[in-house]
Coordinates of C-alpha atoms in Angstrom, one line a residue:
M1 CA 24.7 9.9 10.3
K2 CA 23.8 11.5 7.0
I3 CA 21.3 9.9 4.7
K4 CA 19.6 11.0 1.5
V5 CA 16.1 12.5 1.7
S6 CA 14.9 9.7 -0.5
D7 CA 16.2 7.2 2.1
L8 CA 14.6 9.2 4.8
I9 CA 11.2 9.1 3.1
V10 CA 11.4 5.3 2.6
E11 CA 12.4 4.8 6.2
Y12 CA 9.4 6.9 7.2
L13 CA 7.2 4.7 5.1
Q14 CA 8.4 1.7 6.9
R15 CA 7.8 3.3 10.3
I16 CA 4.2 4.0 9.6
G17 CA 3.6 0.4 8.4
I18 CA 3.7 0.7 4.6
K19 CA 4.5 -2.7 3.1
Y20 CA 3.4 -2.0 -0.5
V21 CA 3.7 1.1 -2.8
F22 CA 1.6 1.2 -5.9
G23 CA 2.7 3.3 -8.8
M24 CA 4.9 4.0 -11.9
P25 CA 8.4 5.3 -12.0
G26 CA 9.4 8.4 -13.9
A27 CA 12.4 10.8 -14.2
H28 CA 11.5 13.1 -11.3
I29 CA 10.8 10.4 -8.7
L30 CA 13.7 8.0 -9.5
P31 CA 15.7 8.7 -6.4
V32 CA 12.9 7.5 -4.2
Y33 CA 12.5 4.5 -6.4
D34 CA 16.2 3.8 -6.0
S35 CA 15.7 3.9 -2.2
L36 CA 12.7 1.6 -2.4
Y37 CA 14.7 -0.9 -4.3
N38 CA 17.0 -1.4 -1.3
S39 CA 14.1 -1.6 1.2
P40 CA 11.7 -4.4 2.3
I41 CA 8.8 -2.4 0.8
K42 CA 7.4 -4.1 -2.3
T43 CA 6.6 -1.9 -5.3
V44 CA 3.6 -2.8 -7.4
L45 CA 3.8 -1.6 -11.0
A46 CA 0.6 -0.2 -12.5
K47 CA 0.1 0.4 -16.2
H48 CA -1.6 3.8 -15.6
E49 CA -1.4 6.0 -12.5
Q50 CA -5.1 6.1 -12.1
G51 CA -4.9 2.3 -11.6
A52 CA -2.2 2.9 -8.9
S53 CA -4.5 5.2 -7.0
F54 CA -7.4 2.8 -7.1
M55 CA -5.1 0.0 -6.0
A56 CA -4.1 2.0 -3.0
C57 CA -7.8 2.7 -2.3
G58 CA -8.6 -1.0 -2.5
Y59 CA -5.7 -1.9 -0.2
A60 CA -6.7 0.7 2.4
R61 CA -10.4 -0.5 2.4
A62 CA -9.6 -4.2 2.5
T63 CA -6.9 -4.0 5.2
G64 CA -7.7 -0.9 7.2
N65 CA -4.1 0.0 6.9
I66 CA -2.4 3.1 5.4
A67 CA -1.8 2.7 1.7
A68 CA 0.7 4.5 -0.5
C69 CA 1.0 5.3 -4.2
I70 CA 3.9 7.0 -6.1
T71 CA 4.3 8.8 -9.4
T72 CA 6.4 11.2 -11.3
A73 CA 5.5 14.9 -11.7
G74 CA 3.1 16.4 -14.2
P75 CA 1.0 13.9 -16.0
G76 CA 2.0 11.2 -13.5
A77 CA 0.4 13.2 -10.7
T78 CA -2.6 14.4 -12.7
N79 CA -3.5 10.8 -13.6
L80 CA -4.0 10.1 -9.9
V81 CA -6.8 12.7 -9.5
T82 CA -9.9 10.5 -9.8
G83 CA -8.6 7.8 -7.5
I84 CA -7.5 10.3 -4.9
A85 CA -10.8 12.1 -5.1
N86 CA -12.4 8.7 -4.5
A87 CA -10.1 8.1 -1.4
Y88 CA -11.0 11.6 -0.1
A89 CA -14.7 11.0 -0.3
D90 CA -14.3 7.6 1.3
K91 CA -11.9 8.9 4.0
Q92 CA -9.2 6.4 3.1
P93 CA -5.7 6.9 4.5
V94 CA -3.6 7.1 1.3
L95 CA -0.2 8.7 1.2
I96 CA 0.7 10.0 -2.3
I97 CA 4.3 10.7 -3.1
T98 CA 5.1 12.6 -6.4
G99 CA 8.2 14.0 -7.9
E100 CA 8.8 17.5 -9.0
T101 CA 11.4 19.3 -11.1
S102 CA 14.5 20.6 -9.3
T103 CA 13.9 23.8 -7.4
H104 CA 16.6 25.8 -9.3
I105 CA 14.5 25.6 -12.5
F106 CA 11.1 26.5 -10.9
G107 CA 9.4 28.9 -13.2
K108 CA 11.6 28.2 -16.2
G109 CA 9.3 25.7 -17.9
G110 CA 11.1 22.5 -17.0
L111 CA 9.8 19.3 -18.4
Q112 CA 6.6 18.3 -16.5
E113 CA 7.0 21.2 -14.1
S114 CA 4.0 21.4 -11.8
T115 CA 4.8 24.4 -9.6
G116 CA 2.2 26.8 -10.9
E117 CA 4.9 29.2 -12.0
G118 CA 5.8 30.3 -15.5
G119 CA 2.5 29.0 -16.9
S120 CA 3.0 25.4 -15.6
I121 CA 0.1 23.5 -13.9
D122 CA -0.2 24.0 -10.2
Q123 CA -0.1 20.6 -8.7
Y124 CA -0.7 21.9 -5.1
E125 CA -4.0 23.6 -6.1
L126 CA -5.0 20.5 -8.2
F127 CA -4.9 18.3 -5.1
R128 CA -5.7 20.8 -2.3
S129 CA -9.4 20.2 -2.3
I130 CA -9.1 16.4 -2.4
T131 CA -6.5 15.8 0.2
R132 CA -6.4 16.3 4.0
Y133 CA -2.9 17.8 3.6
S134 CA -0.7 18.7 0.7
R135 CA 2.8 20.0 0.7
V136 CA 5.7 20.6 -1.7
I137 CA 9.0 20.0 0.2
E138 CA 11.3 22.7 -1.2
R139 CA 13.8 22.6 1.7
T140 CA 15.0 20.0 4.2
D141 CA 15.0 22.1 7.4
Y142 CA 11.3 21.6 8.1
I143 CA 10.9 18.0 6.8
A144 CA 10.3 16.6 10.3
N145 CA 7.4 19.0 10.8
V146 CA 5.9 18.1 7.5
L147 CA 6.1 14.3 8.2
N148 CA 4.6 14.8 11.7
R149 CA 1.6 16.6 10.1
V150 CA 1.3 13.7 7.6
T151 CA 1.3 11.2 10.4
T152 CA -1.4 13.1 12.3
E153 CA -3.7 13.2 9.2
L154 CA -3.2 9.6 8.2
F155 CA -3.9 8.2 11.7
S156 CA -6.7 10.5 12.6
N157 CA -10.3 9.4 13.2
T158 CA -11.4 11.3 10.1
T159 CA -8.5 10.4 7.9
G160 CA -8.0 10.9 4.1
P161 CA -5.4 11.1 1.5
V162 CA -2.2 13.2 2.0
L163 CA 0.2 14.4 -0.8
L164 CA 3.9 15.0 -0.6
S165 CA 5.6 16.4 -3.7
I166 CA 9.4 16.3 -3.5
P167 CA 11.6 18.1 -6.1
F168 CA 14.3 16.0 -7.7
N169 CA 17.2 17.8 -6.2
V170 CA 15.7 17.7 -2.7
Q171 CA 15.3 13.9 -2.9
Q172 CA 19.1 13.7 -3.4
E173 CA 20.1 16.1 -0.6
E174 CA 21.5 14.7 2.6
V175 CA 20.0 15.2 6.1
D176 CA 20.9 13.9 9.5
D177 CA 19.1 10.6 10.2
E178 CA 18.3 11.9 13.7
I179 CA 15.4 13.7 12.0
L180 CA 13.6 10.3 12.3
N181 CA 13.7 10.5 16.1
N182 CA 11.6 13.7 15.9
I183 CA 8.8 12.1 13.9
R184 CA 5.9 10.8 15.9
V185 CA 4.4 7.5 14.7
G186 CA 1.1 6.0 15.8
S187 CA -2.5 6.7 16.2
A188 CA -3.6 10.3 16.9
Q189 CA -5.2 11.0 20.2
S190 CA -8.9 10.6 20.2
H191 CA -11.1 13.6 21.0
E192 CA -14.4 11.9 21.6
N193 CA -17.1 13.6 23.5
C194 CA -19.1 10.5 24.6
Q195 CA -20.8 11.3 27.9
S196 CA -22.7 9.0 30.3
K197 CA -25.8 11.3 30.1
Q198 CA -26.0 10.7 26.3
I199 CA -25.5 6.9 26.8
N200 CA -28.3 6.8 29.3
E201 CA -30.6 8.8 27.0
A202 CA -29.9 6.5 24.1
V203 CA -30.5 3.4 26.3
A204 CA -33.8 4.9 27.5
L205 CA -35.0 5.5 23.9
I206 CA -34.1 1.9 22.9
E207 CA -36.0 0.5 25.9
E208 CA -39.1 2.6 25.2
A209 CA -39.2 1.7 21.5
N210 CA -41.5 -1.0 20.2
Q211 CA -40.0 -1.5 16.7
P212 CA -36.5 0.1 16.5
V213 CA -34.4 -0.3 13.4
I214 CA -30.6 -0.1 13.2
I215 CA -29.3 1.8 10.1
A216 CA -25.6 0.6 9.8
G217 CA -23.2 2.8 7.9
Y218 CA -19.7 2.4 6.7
G219 CA -18.5 3.6 10.2
C220 CA -19.5 0.1 11.5
I221 CA -17.0 -1.5 9.1
K222 CA -14.2 1.1 9.7
S223 CA -14.5 0.7 13.4
S224 CA -14.7 -3.2 13.2
S225 CA -18.0 -3.1 15.1
E226 CA -19.8 -5.7 13.1
K227 CA -20.0 -8.2 16.0
L228 CA -21.3 -5.6 18.4
V229 CA -24.0 -4.5 16.0
D230 CA -25.0 -8.1 15.6
T231 CA -25.0 -8.6 19.4
L232 CA -27.3 -5.6 19.9
S233 CA -29.5 -6.8 17.1
S234 CA -29.8 -10.4 18.3
N235 CA -30.1 -9.6 22.0
L236 CA -33.0 -7.3 21.5
N237 CA -34.4 -8.7 18.2
I238 CA -33.8 -5.4 16.3
P239 CA -33.6 -5.6 12.5
V240 CA -30.7 -4.1 10.7
T241 CA -30.5 -2.3 7.3
S242 CA -27.3 -0.9 5.9
S243 CA -26.0 1.7 3.6
L244 CA -24.5 0.4 0.4
K245 CA -20.9 0.6 1.8
A246 CA -22.0 -1.2 4.9
K247 CA -23.5 -4.3 3.3
G248 CA -22.6 -7.3 5.4
T249 CA -22.4 -5.5 8.8
I250 CA -24.6 -8.4 9.9
S251 CA -25.1 -11.4 7.7
E252 CA -27.7 -10.6 5.1
V253 CA -29.1 -14.1 5.2
S254 CA -30.1 -13.5 8.8
E255 CA -33.8 -13.1 9.5
R256 CA -32.9 -9.8 11.2
S257 CA -31.4 -8.3 8.1
L258 CA -33.6 -5.9 6.1
G259 CA -30.9 -5.7 3.4
S260 CA -29.5 -2.5 1.9
L261 CA -31.2 0.8 2.2
G262 CA -31.1 3.1 -0.9
V263 CA -32.7 4.4 -4.0
T264 CA -31.5 1.5 -6.1
S265 CA -32.4 -1.1 -3.5
Y266 CA -35.7 -3.0 -3.4
S267 CA -35.1 -4.9 -0.1
G268 CA -38.2 -3.8 1.7
A269 CA -36.1 -1.8 4.2
Y270 CA -37.6 1.5 3.2
R271 CA -41.2 0.3 3.4
Y272 CA -40.6 -1.4 6.7
I273 CA -39.1 1.7 8.3
V274 CA -41.9 4.0 7.0
D275 CA -44.8 1.6 8.0
H276 CA -43.5 0.1 11.3
S277 CA -40.5 1.7 12.9
D278 CA -40.7 4.1 15.8
L279 CA -36.9 4.5 16.5
L280 CA -34.0 4.7 14.1
I281 CA -30.5 4.0 15.4
F282 CA -27.9 5.5 13.0
L283 CA -24.5 4.0 13.4
G284 CA -21.7 5.7 11.3
A285 CA -24.1 6.4 8.5
S286 CA -23.9 9.7 6.7
F287 CA -27.4 9.4 5.3
N288 CA -26.3 10.6 1.9
E289 CA -28.5 11.1 -1.2
R290 CA -28.5 7.4 -2.1
T291 CA -29.2 6.0 1.3
S292 CA -31.8 8.6 2.2
Y293 CA -33.9 8.3 -1.0
L294 CA -32.9 11.9 -1.8
W295 CA -33.6 12.9 1.8
K296 CA -37.2 11.8 1.6
D297 CA -39.2 13.2 4.6
E298 CA -41.4 10.2 5.3
L299 CA -38.4 8.0 6.0
L300 CA -37.8 9.9 9.3
A301 CA -41.2 11.2 10.0
N302 CA -42.7 10.6 13.5
K303 CA -39.6 8.6 14.7
K304 CA -37.2 9.1 17.5
I305 CA -33.5 9.2 16.3
I306 CA -30.2 8.1 17.8
Q307 CA -27.1 9.0 15.9
I308 CA -23.6 7.8 16.7
D309 CA -20.6 8.9 14.6
I310 CA -16.8 9.4 15.1
D311 CA -16.9 12.3 12.7
Y312 CA -18.4 15.2 14.5
S313 CA -19.2 17.0 11.2
Q314 CA -21.7 14.2 10.4
L315 CA -23.8 14.6 13.5
E316 CA -27.2 16.2 12.6
K317 CA -25.8 17.2 9.3
V318 CA -29.0 16.4 7.4
F319 CA -31.5 15.6 10.2
N320 CA -32.1 16.4 13.8
A321 CA -31.4 13.6 16.3
D322 CA -33.0 13.1 19.7
V323 CA -29.6 11.8 20.9
A324 CA -26.4 12.6 19.0
I325 CA -23.3 10.9 20.3
H326 CA -19.8 11.8 19.1
G327 CA -17.6 8.8 19.6
D328 CA -16.2 5.6 18.2
I329 CA -19.0 3.1 17.5
Q330 CA -17.2 0.2 19.1
N331 CA -16.8 2.2 22.4
V332 CA -20.3 3.6 22.4
L333 CA -22.0 0.3 21.6
T334 CA -20.0 -1.5 24.3
L335 CA -21.3 1.0 26.9
I336 CA -24.9 0.8 25.6
L337 CA -24.9 -3.0 25.7
Q338 CA -23.6 -2.9 29.2
E339 CA -26.4 -0.6 30.3
L340 CA -29.1 -2.6 28.5
E341 CA -27.9 -5.8 30.0
K342 CA -27.8 -4.2 33.5
N343 CA -31.4 -2.9 33.0
G344 CA -32.7 -6.3 31.8
A345 CA -34.0 -4.7 28.6
E346 CA -36.8 -6.7 26.9
R347 CA -36.7 -8.0 23.3
K348 CA -38.5 -6.1 20.6
S349 CA -41.5 -7.3 18.6
F350 CA -39.8 -7.6 15.2
I351 CA -41.5 -10.3 13.0
P352 CA -39.6 -11.4 9.9
S353 CA -42.7 -12.2 8.0
I354 CA -43.7 -8.5 8.2
A355 CA -40.4 -7.6 6.7
N356 CA -40.9 -10.1 3.9
E357 CA -44.3 -8.5 3.1
A358 CA -42.5 -5.1 2.9
I359 CA -40.1 -6.6 0.3
D360 CA -43.0 -7.9 -1.8
Q361 CA -44.6 -4.5 -1.6
D362 CA -41.4 -2.7 -2.5
I363 CA -40.9 -4.8 -5.6
K364 CA -44.6 -4.4 -6.5
D365 CA -44.3 -0.6 -6.2
E366 CA -41.3 -0.7 -8.6
S367 CA -42.8 -3.2 -11.0
D368 CA -41.2 -1.3 -13.9
I369 CA -37.7 -2.3 -12.7
E370 CA -36.3 -4.7 -15.3
I371 CA -34.0 -6.6 -12.9
F372 CA -37.1 -8.3 -11.5
H373 CA -38.5 -9.3 -14.9
H374 CA -36.2 -12.3 -15.4
K375 CA -34.1 -10.3 -17.9
F376 CA -31.1 -10.8 -15.6
D377 CA -31.7 -14.3 -14.2
L378 CA -28.1 -15.3 -14.8
V379 CA -26.8 -12.3 -12.9
E380 CA -29.1 -13.1 -10.1
K381 CA -28.0 -16.8 -10.1
F382 CA -24.3 -15.7 -10.1
F383 CA -24.8 -13.5 -7.0
S384 CA -26.9 -16.3 -5.3
K385 CA -23.9 -18.6 -5.7
L386 CA -21.6 -16.0 -4.1
S387 CA -24.1 -15.5 -1.3
G388 CA -24.5 -19.1 -0.1
D389 CA -22.8 -21.8 -2.0
L390 CA -19.2 -21.1 -1.2
D391 CA -17.3 -22.7 1.6
F392 CA -15.0 -19.7 2.1
P393 CA -15.4 -16.0 2.5
V394 CA -15.0 -13.8 -0.6
Q395 CA -14.2 -10.1 -1.2
V396 CA -16.2 -8.5 -4.0
F397 CA -15.2 -5.2 -5.6
D398 CA -18.0 -3.8 -7.7
D399 CA -18.5 -1.1 -10.3
N400 CA -22.1 -1.7 -11.1
I401 CA -23.7 -1.8 -7.6
I402 CA -27.4 -2.2 -8.6
F403 CA -27.2 -5.9 -9.3
A404 CA -25.2 -6.6 -6.1
Q405 CA -27.3 -4.3 -4.0
N406 CA -30.4 -6.4 -4.8
F407 CA -29.1 -9.9 -5.5
Y408 CA -25.9 -10.3 -3.4
K409 CA -26.5 -11.2 0.2
V410 CA -23.2 -10.6 2.0
T411 CA -22.6 -13.4 4.6
R412 CA -20.4 -13.5 7.6
G413 CA -16.7 -13.2 6.8
S414 CA -17.3 -11.9 3.2
K415 CA -16.7 -8.3 2.2
Y416 CA -18.4 -6.1 -0.3
Y417 CA -16.6 -3.0 -1.7
P418 CA -18.8 -0.9 -4.1
N419 CA -17.5 2.0 -6.2
S420 CA -18.4 4.4 -3.5
G421 CA -16.6 7.7 -2.8
V422 CA -17.2 9.7 -6.0
S423 CA -18.8 6.7 -7.6
S424 CA -16.1 6.5 -10.3
L425 CA -16.3 3.6 -12.7
G426 CA -13.2 1.6 -13.4
H427 CA -12.1 1.2 -9.8
A428 CA -13.1 -2.4 -9.2
I429 CA -10.3 -4.3 -11.1
P430 CA -7.3 -2.3 -9.8
A431 CA -8.8 -2.1 -6.3
A432 CA -9.2 -5.8 -6.2

C-alpha cells in the first residue's frame, strides 16, 4: 500500500515509542503536522523552538525514553541549537525533525532555505557537531537505511540527539508502506567488555581497602542502578558522594551520604576523600571540571581507583585507573556484589562523625562564601522543606544549581535535574 512519507515518519515515531512531540508548526513542516493530527501522538505547542528542545530534553531525562521535537526550516531549526547542544552534552536521546524547502528550488534562495547552497545557511553543518547523526532526506529510495541509522543511534548505550531534515515535496511523496518492515526497532546490541578477571581485581581492591568512597555519576541514574549502589554502600558501610547530575543516587539524608562533590559544593566530600580515603570507586562519573575541582591532583593522590563506565571513551580519560571496566553499571555491580557476598567481605570503618567534621572544615575553609552567612536563609529553608517535609517525591528542575547543591538533600524517590550539559540557563521551566 502506498502512503505519504509524512505518514511513514509518524508511523516510525510510533514504532520507536514516541508519545509526545514538542515543537512549533511552520510552512515547510506542515505535511508532517497533518499526519501527526491523525495519529495518537500528542503534539505539545511551544512558544519558541528553544523551549521545545528543552522540553524534549526534560522529557528524555525524566522518563529515560526517546523524546522528539519538530520545527520548520531556517529560523525554526536554528532556534533549537542551544537545547540540542544541551542534549548532546548530556547524551539524551532526542529525535529532531525539521522541514526544508522543496528540492527543486535548492540553491535558488527559497524562503527559509537551509541547504547551504546559493548563500543560504547550511543546516546540516550547523547541527553536525551537536548530533550523533544528521541527514537531509532528498530522495525516498534510501529512507529505510536512514531510519535504521536513526534507530541505532537513539537506542545505543552512548546515545544523543539525531536530526532528520525533510524537504517539503519529499514529505508529500508516496512510498510503499512495506518500507516499515525493513526498519529495525529496539535496543542496539551491547558491546560491553566486562571480563571476570576485571571483576575479581575490583573485588580484591574493595576487600583490601580500609576507607573506600563511591563517587556516583550520572551513569548510575541512566542505568537505573541506584538500588545497587545503595546496597553496595550499606552492605560494606561505604560512603557515597555524587556528581551534580547524580544527586540522590542514594538518599542524601543517609549517614552514608557525603553529599555532592564539586567546586560549588561545600558538603565535606572533598575534604573527607583527601584526608581519609584509600580507594575511589567511580561509577559512571566523567570527572569533569566541576566534579574534579578543576582536576585537582590531591583529590586522587595516593589512592587506588576503580572506574566503571558504559562509555568506553570515558575510561581513563582524565586519570589512570587501577581497574577500568567497560560495562553497564547495573550488570557490573551485580557481579561485584555476588563476589563480595561469596567472599564474606567485611564492613568498612566509615564513621559518620568524621564526615561531619569534614563538612565543618570545608565550610570554614570557604568562610567567604555568602550562602553560609545567613544572607540566603529563606532559600535554605525552602530547600529544607523539599528535602524532608513532603509526603511525596518531587522532581526539581534547576537553573541555579549552587543553592540546591548545598541546601537540597535529595531523598529516595525524588529527582534532581540541574542545568547540566552545556550549562545553559533557561532550561528549567520548559524542561519541567
